[in-house]
């Protein structure tokens, strides 16, 4: 059986050119080359993005139909980067969907690695390890990387399970981090892509719950490291609004009806206990109200056996 082919999707707004260049160079330096790298520009033309780094790292670039030309074939011994500039900012999940759709429709890859534009692969065997994991387990849907800061520290919030004291303990989980992960393309064809309407906030949870409900496995692999600067999304008021709105949408879309008030009650309590900002509090309740009064999209609640499966894995879908 042939080994899985690796594709990469990176979304950028063009505001971190140095970090993006370093990331793309680390992608090009993998000892198992990616079949295709898709660079999506959220409301940015990508005209001058990382051109010098790409040329020195053994990377070729091309456009995409409807964007800046027609994609060309990769030069042997290089990694092909297809640039897709978007006229508007679709948010992180919406931008990623553009890249995933391109790779899915082209049929060029079996596994897609998605990376934040300010992340960095510090080892050159990440794609080889990802390929091995998916080759060994046909039911593996998602592999979550360990995120570490520039000092090698992994914050508790970056560990995708409730008992997060030991970030080096890997294994089956119910969640993953959006900053660095790998998806099975057959899984995406079955369950669908990111919930683009979320824009940002809890899109990982929506996708993870659908994956588990579809019978796919999620693994946290701490040996796969993405270096990422320590930043707090809570520094922006819109974070609180989106977080609250998307929690309501998530519950309405994906949970069995009896669990919807339980889930929302738990998170209302936690948010009120943790909130330290009056501005954040107002934004949070504004987002919660928006989530209640606006459409959450098609309702497709998970099965009760998925609820039980998540509970056995240590995180029932009310926490």
C-alpha positions as a Python dict, from the first residue, in 0.01 Angstrom:
ca = {
    (1, 'X'): (0, 0, 0),
    (2, 'X'): (147, 342, -92),
    (3, 'X'): (230, 579, 191),
    (4, 'X'): (-4, 878, 241),
    (5, 'X'): (79, 1192, 46),
    (6, 'X'): (113, 1506, 259),
    (7, 'X'): (-36, 1845, 180),
    (8, 'X'): (-4, 2166, 382),
    (9, 'X'): (-242, 2460, 431),
    (10, 'X'): (-133, 2790, 586),
    (11, 'X'): (-362, 3093, 622),
    (12, 'X'): (-213, 3439, 664),
    (13, 'X'): (-325, 3801, 672),
    (14, 'X'): (21, 3912, 560),
    (15, 'X'): (101, 4078, 892),
    (16, 'X'): (380, 3838, 998),
    (17, 'X'): (612, 3815, 697),
    (18, 'X'): (922, 3714, 895),
    (19, 'X'): (743, 3440, 1089),
    (20, 'X'): (566, 3316, 778),
    (21, 'X'): (892, 3295, 588),
    (22, 'X'): (1050, 3093, 867),
    (23, 'X'): (751, 2859, 880),
    (24, 'X'): (754, 2795, 505),
    (25, 'X'): (1129, 2732, 520),
    (26, 'X'): (1073, 2475, 798),
    (27, 'X'): (808, 2309, 581),
    (28, 'X'): (1046, 2295, 285),
    (29, 'X'): (1319, 2140, 502),
    (30, 'X'): (1111, 1835, 601),
    (31, 'X'): (1279, 1507, 509),
    (32, 'X'): (949, 1392, 357),
    (33, 'X'): (845, 1669, 118),
    (34, 'X'): (489, 1791, 95),
    (35, 'X'): (317, 1715, -235),
    (36, 'X'): (160, 2061, -228),
    (37, 'X'): (157, 2363, 3),
    (38, 'X'): (-137, 2603, -20),
    (39, 'X'): (-87, 2954, 116),
    (40, 'X'): (-419, 3137, 159),
    (41, 'X'): (-419, 3515, 199),
    (42, 'X'): (-713, 3639, 405),
    (43, 'X'): (-778, 3985, 256),
    (44, 'X'): (-418, 4008, 135),
    (45, 'X'): (-271, 3984, -215),
    (46, 'X'): (35, 3772, -118),
    (47, 'X'): (231, 3953, -390),
    (48, 'X'): (548, 3992, -184),
    (49, 'X'): (499, 3729, 84),
    (50, 'X'): (818, 3546, 174),
    (51, 'X'): (950, 3553, -183),
    (52, 'X'): (1316, 3559, -82),
    (53, 'X'): (1274, 3284, 174),
    (54, 'X'): (1080, 3065, -67),
    (55, 'X'): (1343, 3091, -335),
    (56, 'X'): (1630, 3005, -102),
    (57, 'X'): (1445, 2723, 75),
    (58, 'X'): (1381, 2522, -243),
    (59, 'X'): (1021, 2633, -289),
    (60, 'X'): (839, 2722, -610),
    (61, 'X'): (523, 2930, -624),
    (62, 'X'): (220, 2939, -848),
    (63, 'X'): (-120, 3099, -856),
    (64, 'X'): (-462, 2936, -856),
    (65, 'X'): (-753, 2962, -1097),
    (66, 'X'): (-955, 3271, -1017),
    (67, 'X'): (-676, 3415, -805),
    (68, 'X'): (-343, 3511, -962),
    (69, 'X'): (-298, 3265, -1247),
    (70, 'X'): (-292, 2892, -1297),
    (71, 'X'): (-103, 2648, -1073),
    (72, 'X'): (208, 2499, -1225),
    (73, 'X'): (374, 2170, -1156),
    (74, 'X'): (633, 2145, -882),
    (75, 'X'): (994, 2145, -995),
    (76, 'X'): (1165, 1816, -896),
    (77, 'X'): (1338, 1851, -561),
    (78, 'X'): (1128, 2148, -457),
    (79, 'X'): (813, 2212, -261),
    (80, 'X'): (536, 2378, -461),
    (81, 'X'): (351, 2663, -287),
    (82, 'X'): (21, 2763, -443),
    (83, 'X'): (-79, 3115, -342),
    (84, 'X'): (-451, 3189, -308),
    (85, 'X'): (-517, 3559, -237),
    (86, 'X'): (-868, 3635, -111),
    (87, 'X'): (-1042, 3968, -149),
    (88, 'X'): (-1201, 3945, 197),
    (89, 'X'): (-1112, 3803, 536),
    (90, 'X'): (-1304, 3477, 575),
    (91, 'X'): (-1170, 3412, 923),
    (92, 'X'): (-940, 3126, 1011),
    (93, 'X'): (-1181, 2838, 938),
    (94, 'X'): (-1313, 3000, 621),
    (95, 'X'): (-963, 3064, 489),
    (96, 'X'): (-855, 2711, 570),
    (97, 'X'): (-1157, 2573, 388),
    (98, 'X'): (-1035, 2741, 69),
    (99, 'X'): (-705, 2554, 93),
    (100, 'X'): (-870, 2226, 191),
    (101, 'X'): (-1116, 2244, -96),
    (102, 'X'): (-832, 2302, -341),
    (103, 'X'): (-640, 1997, -219),
    (104, 'X'): (-952, 1782, -191),
    (105, 'X'): (-1073, 1860, -541),
    (106, 'X'): (-727, 1812, -694),
    (107, 'X'): (-696, 1466, -535),
    (108, 'X'): (-323, 1519, -477),
    (109, 'X'): (-297, 1438, -106),
    (110, 'X'): (-421, 1191, 155),
    (111, 'X'): (-329, 1388, 469),
    (112, 'X'): (-339, 1764, 522),
    (113, 'X'): (-121, 1944, 778),
    (114, 'X'): (-252, 2286, 885),
    (115, 'X'): (-17, 2532, 1055),
    (116, 'X'): (-50, 2881, 1205),
    (117, 'X'): (147, 3140, 1009),
    (118, 'X'): (348, 3236, 1320),
    (119, 'X'): (431, 2875, 1407),
    (120, 'X'): (754, 2687, 1333),
    (121, 'X'): (838, 2319, 1282),
    (122, 'X'): (1159, 2274, 1482),
    (123, 'X'): (1228, 1917, 1364),
    (124, 'X'): (1270, 1800, 1006),
    (125, 'X'): (1092, 1465, 1049),
    (126, 'X'): (742, 1590, 1138),
    (127, 'X'): (586, 1495, 805),
    (128, 'X'): (755, 1155, 813),
    (129, 'X'): (606, 1086, 1158),
    (130, 'X'): (264, 1212, 1047),
    (131, 'X'): (278, 987, 741),
    (132, 'X'): (367, 687, 956),
    (133, 'X'): (81, 747, 1202),
    (134, 'X'): (-183, 768, 931),
    (135, 'X'): (-39, 471, 742),
    (136, 'X'): (-59, 255, 1054),
    (137, 'X'): (-418, 342, 1148),
    (138, 'X'): (-684, 379, 876),
    (139, 'X'): (-935, 507, 1134),
    (140, 'X'): (-708, 789, 1246),
    (141, 'X'): (-881, 1113, 1156),
    (142, 'X'): (-687, 1386, 1337),
    (143, 'X'): (-338, 1414, 1486),
    (144, 'X'): (-284, 1708, 1719),
    (145, 'X'): (66, 1851, 1759),
    (146, 'X'): (215, 1976, 2086),
    (147, 'X'): (246, 2353, 2086),
    (148, 'X'): (544, 2495, 2277),
    (149, 'X'): (668, 2851, 2318),
    (150, 'X'): (1016, 2974, 2229),
    (151, 'X'): (1143, 2840, 2564),
    (152, 'X'): (998, 2494, 2505),
    (153, 'X'): (712, 2537, 2754),
    (154, 'X'): (364, 2405, 2677),
    (155, 'X'): (85, 2593, 2853),
    (156, 'X'): (-198, 2397, 3013),
    (157, 'X'): (-449, 2551, 2772),
    (158, 'X'): (-248, 2401, 2484),
    (159, 'X'): (-294, 2043, 2610),
    (160, 'X'): (-616, 1898, 2461),
    (161, 'X'): (-751, 1718, 2766),
    (162, 'X'): (-879, 1808, 3112),
    (163, 'X'): (-587, 1661, 3308),
    (164, 'X'): (-322, 1877, 3146),
    (165, 'X'): (-44, 1861, 3404),
    (166, 'X'): (183, 1647, 3185),
    (167, 'X'): (199, 1782, 2829),
    (168, 'X'): (419, 1487, 2725),
    (169, 'X'): (143, 1231, 2779),
    (170, 'X'): (-4, 1151, 2440),
    (171, 'X'): (-277, 919, 2323),
    (172, 'X'): (-646, 926, 2229),
    (173, 'X'): (-823, 1255, 2302),
    (174, 'X'): (-1147, 1434, 2212),
    (175, 'X'): (-998, 1766, 2096),
    (176, 'X'): (-702, 1921, 1915),
    (177, 'X'): (-535, 2258, 1873),
    (178, 'X'): (-595, 2461, 1561),
    (179, 'X'): (-238, 2591, 1546),
    (180, 'X'): (-79, 2263, 1436),
    (181, 'X'): (-255, 1941, 1336),
    (182, 'X'): (-304, 1690, 1056),
    (183, 'X'): (-629, 1569, 900),
    (184, 'X'): (-718, 1256, 708),
    (185, 'X'): (-856, 1359, 370),
    (186, 'X'): (-1100, 1062, 367),
    (187, 'X'): (-1229, 1188, 703),
    (188, 'X'): (-1285, 1539, 563),
    (189, 'X'): (-1470, 1397, 265),
    (190, 'X'): (-1700, 1212, 505),
    (191, 'X'): (-1769, 1472, 777),
    (192, 'X'): (-1713, 1798, 589),
    (193, 'X'): (-1477, 2089, 646),
    (194, 'X'): (-1447, 2367, 905),
    (195, 'X'): (-1760, 2559, 1013),
    (196, 'X'): (-1668, 2875, 825),
    (197, 'X'): (-1949, 3079, 981),
    (198, 'X'): (-1775, 3057, 1320),
    (199, 'X'): (-1501, 3291, 1183),
    (200, 'X'): (-1290, 3201, 1485),
    (201, 'X'): (-1362, 3037, 1818),
    (202, 'X'): (-1460, 2672, 1886),
    (203, 'X'): (-1432, 2568, 1524),
    (204, 'X'): (-1190, 2296, 1640),
    (205, 'X'): (-1451, 2157, 1880),
    (206, 'X'): (-1719, 2145, 1611),
    (207, 'X'): (-1489, 1954, 1377),
    (208, 'X'): (-1358, 1722, 1650),
    (209, 'X'): (-1709, 1628, 1764),
    (210, 'X'): (-1810, 1550, 1404),
    (211, 'X'): (-1498, 1338, 1360),
    (212, 'X'): (-1566, 1134, 1672),
    (213, 'X'): (-1931, 1094, 1579),
    (214, 'X'): (-1819, 968, 1238),
    (215, 'X'): (-1614, 693, 1402),
    (216, 'X'): (-1272, 854, 1355),
    (217, 'X'): (-996, 869, 1617),
    (218, 'X'): (-814, 1179, 1742),
    (219, 'X'): (-461, 1146, 1881),
    (220, 'X'): (-244, 1394, 2067),
    (221, 'X'): (121, 1337, 1971),
    (222, 'X'): (353, 1543, 2196),
    (223, 'X'): (657, 1441, 1991),
    (224, 'X'): (526, 1649, 1701),
    (225, 'X'): (612, 2003, 1807),
    (226, 'X'): (500, 2336, 1668),
    (227, 'X'): (686, 2631, 1819),
    (228, 'X'): (444, 2918, 1875),
    (229, 'X'): (475, 3249, 2064),
    (230, 'X'): (281, 3291, 2385),
    (231, 'X'): (-16, 3518, 2317),
    (232, 'X'): (-362, 3543, 2468),
    (233, 'X'): (-665, 3559, 2236),
    (234, 'X'): (-854, 3722, 2525),
    (235, 'X'): (-666, 4047, 2462),
    (236, 'X'): (-937, 4137, 2208),
    (237, 'X'): (-1301, 4210, 2306),
    (238, 'X'): (-1421, 4031, 1991),
    (239, 'X'): (-1273, 3714, 2138),
    (240, 'X'): (-1530, 3717, 2418),
    (241, 'X'): (-1816, 3783, 2179),
    (242, 'X'): (-1719, 3509, 1935),
    (243, 'X'): (-1645, 3264, 2215),
    (244, 'X'): (-1991, 3302, 2366),
    (245, 'X'): (-2178, 3311, 2035),
    (246, 'X'): (-2001, 3007, 1898),
    (247, 'X'): (-2054, 2806, 2216),
    (248, 'X'): (-2427, 2855, 2174),
    (249, 'X'): (-2410, 2764, 1806),
    (250, 'X'): (-2197, 2460, 1885),
    (251, 'X'): (-2443, 2331, 2144),
    (252, 'X'): (-2744, 2390, 1921),
    (253, 'X'): (-2580, 2217, 1623),
    (254, 'X'): (-2403, 1920, 1779),
    (255, 'X'): (-2543, 1819, 2121),
    (256, 'X'): (-2841, 1597, 2201),
    (257, 'X'): (-3124, 1822, 2324),
    (258, 'X'): (-3099, 1728, 2697),
    (259, 'X'): (-2731, 1825, 2702),
    (260, 'X'): (-2772, 2171, 2548),
    (261, 'X'): (-2880, 2352, 2870),
    (262, 'X'): (-2625, 2153, 3074),
    (263, 'X'): (-2338, 2252, 2844),
    (264, 'X'): (-2439, 2618, 2830),
    (265, 'X'): (-2501, 2631, 3206),
    (266, 'X'): (-2153, 2496, 3279),
    (267, 'X'): (-1987, 2750, 3051),
    (268, 'X'): (-2193, 3045, 3175),
    (269, 'X'): (-2079, 2961, 3528),
    (270, 'X'): (-1714, 2922, 3426),
    (271, 'X'): (-1717, 3243, 3222),
    (272, 'X'): (-1862, 3447, 3508),
    (273, 'X'): (-1609, 3308, 3754),
    (274, 'X'): (-1313, 3372, 3525),
    (275, 'X'): (-1417, 3709, 3382),
    (276, 'X'): (-1208, 4001, 3508),
    (277, 'X'): (-1309, 4270, 3261),
    (278, 'X'): (-1636, 4464, 3244),
    (279, 'X'): (-1575, 4518, 2873),
    (280, 'X'): (-1520, 4148, 2826),
    (281, 'X'): (-1834, 4068, 3029),
    (282, 'X'): (-2050, 4291, 2810),
    (283, 'X'): (-1899, 4145, 2493),
    (284, 'X'): (-1953, 3790, 2622),
    (285, 'X'): (-2321, 3839, 2698),
    (286, 'X'): (-2367, 4020, 2366),
    (287, 'X'): (-2222, 3718, 2188),
    (288, 'X'): (-2435, 3478, 2391),
    (289, 'X'): (-2749, 3669, 2293),
    (290, 'X'): (-2640, 3667, 1929),
    (291, 'X'): (-2592, 3291, 1943),
    (292, 'X'): (-2944, 3243, 2080),
    (293, 'X'): (-3125, 3469, 1833),
    (294, 'X'): (-2934, 3386, 1512),
    (295, 'X'): (-2924, 3069, 1305),
    (296, 'X'): (-2675, 2808, 1420),
    (297, 'X'): (-2689, 2628, 1087),
    (298, 'X'): (-2821, 2276, 1026),
    (299, 'X'): (-2874, 2074, 1343),
    (300, 'X'): (-2693, 1738, 1341),
    (301, 'X'): (-2655, 1623, 1704),
    (302, 'X'): (-2403, 1357, 1794),
    (303, 'X'): (-2522, 1011, 1885),
    (304, 'X'): (-2546, 907, 2248),
    (305, 'X'): (-2280, 643, 2191),
    (306, 'X'): (-2044, 928, 2092),
    (307, 'X'): (-2131, 1102, 2419),
    (308, 'X'): (-2036, 782, 2600),
    (309, 'X'): (-1720, 742, 2396),
    (310, 'X'): (-1608, 1096, 2486),
    (311, 'X'): (-1690, 1033, 2850),
    (312, 'X'): (-1474, 719, 2851),
    (313, 'X'): (-1192, 922, 2695),
    (314, 'X'): (-1208, 1161, 2990),
    (315, 'X'): (-1401, 1457, 2850),
    (316, 'X'): (-1778, 1433, 2821),
    (317, 'X'): (-1920, 1695, 2584),
    (318, 'X'): (-2044, 1923, 2862),
    (319, 'X'): (-1697, 2036, 2973),
}
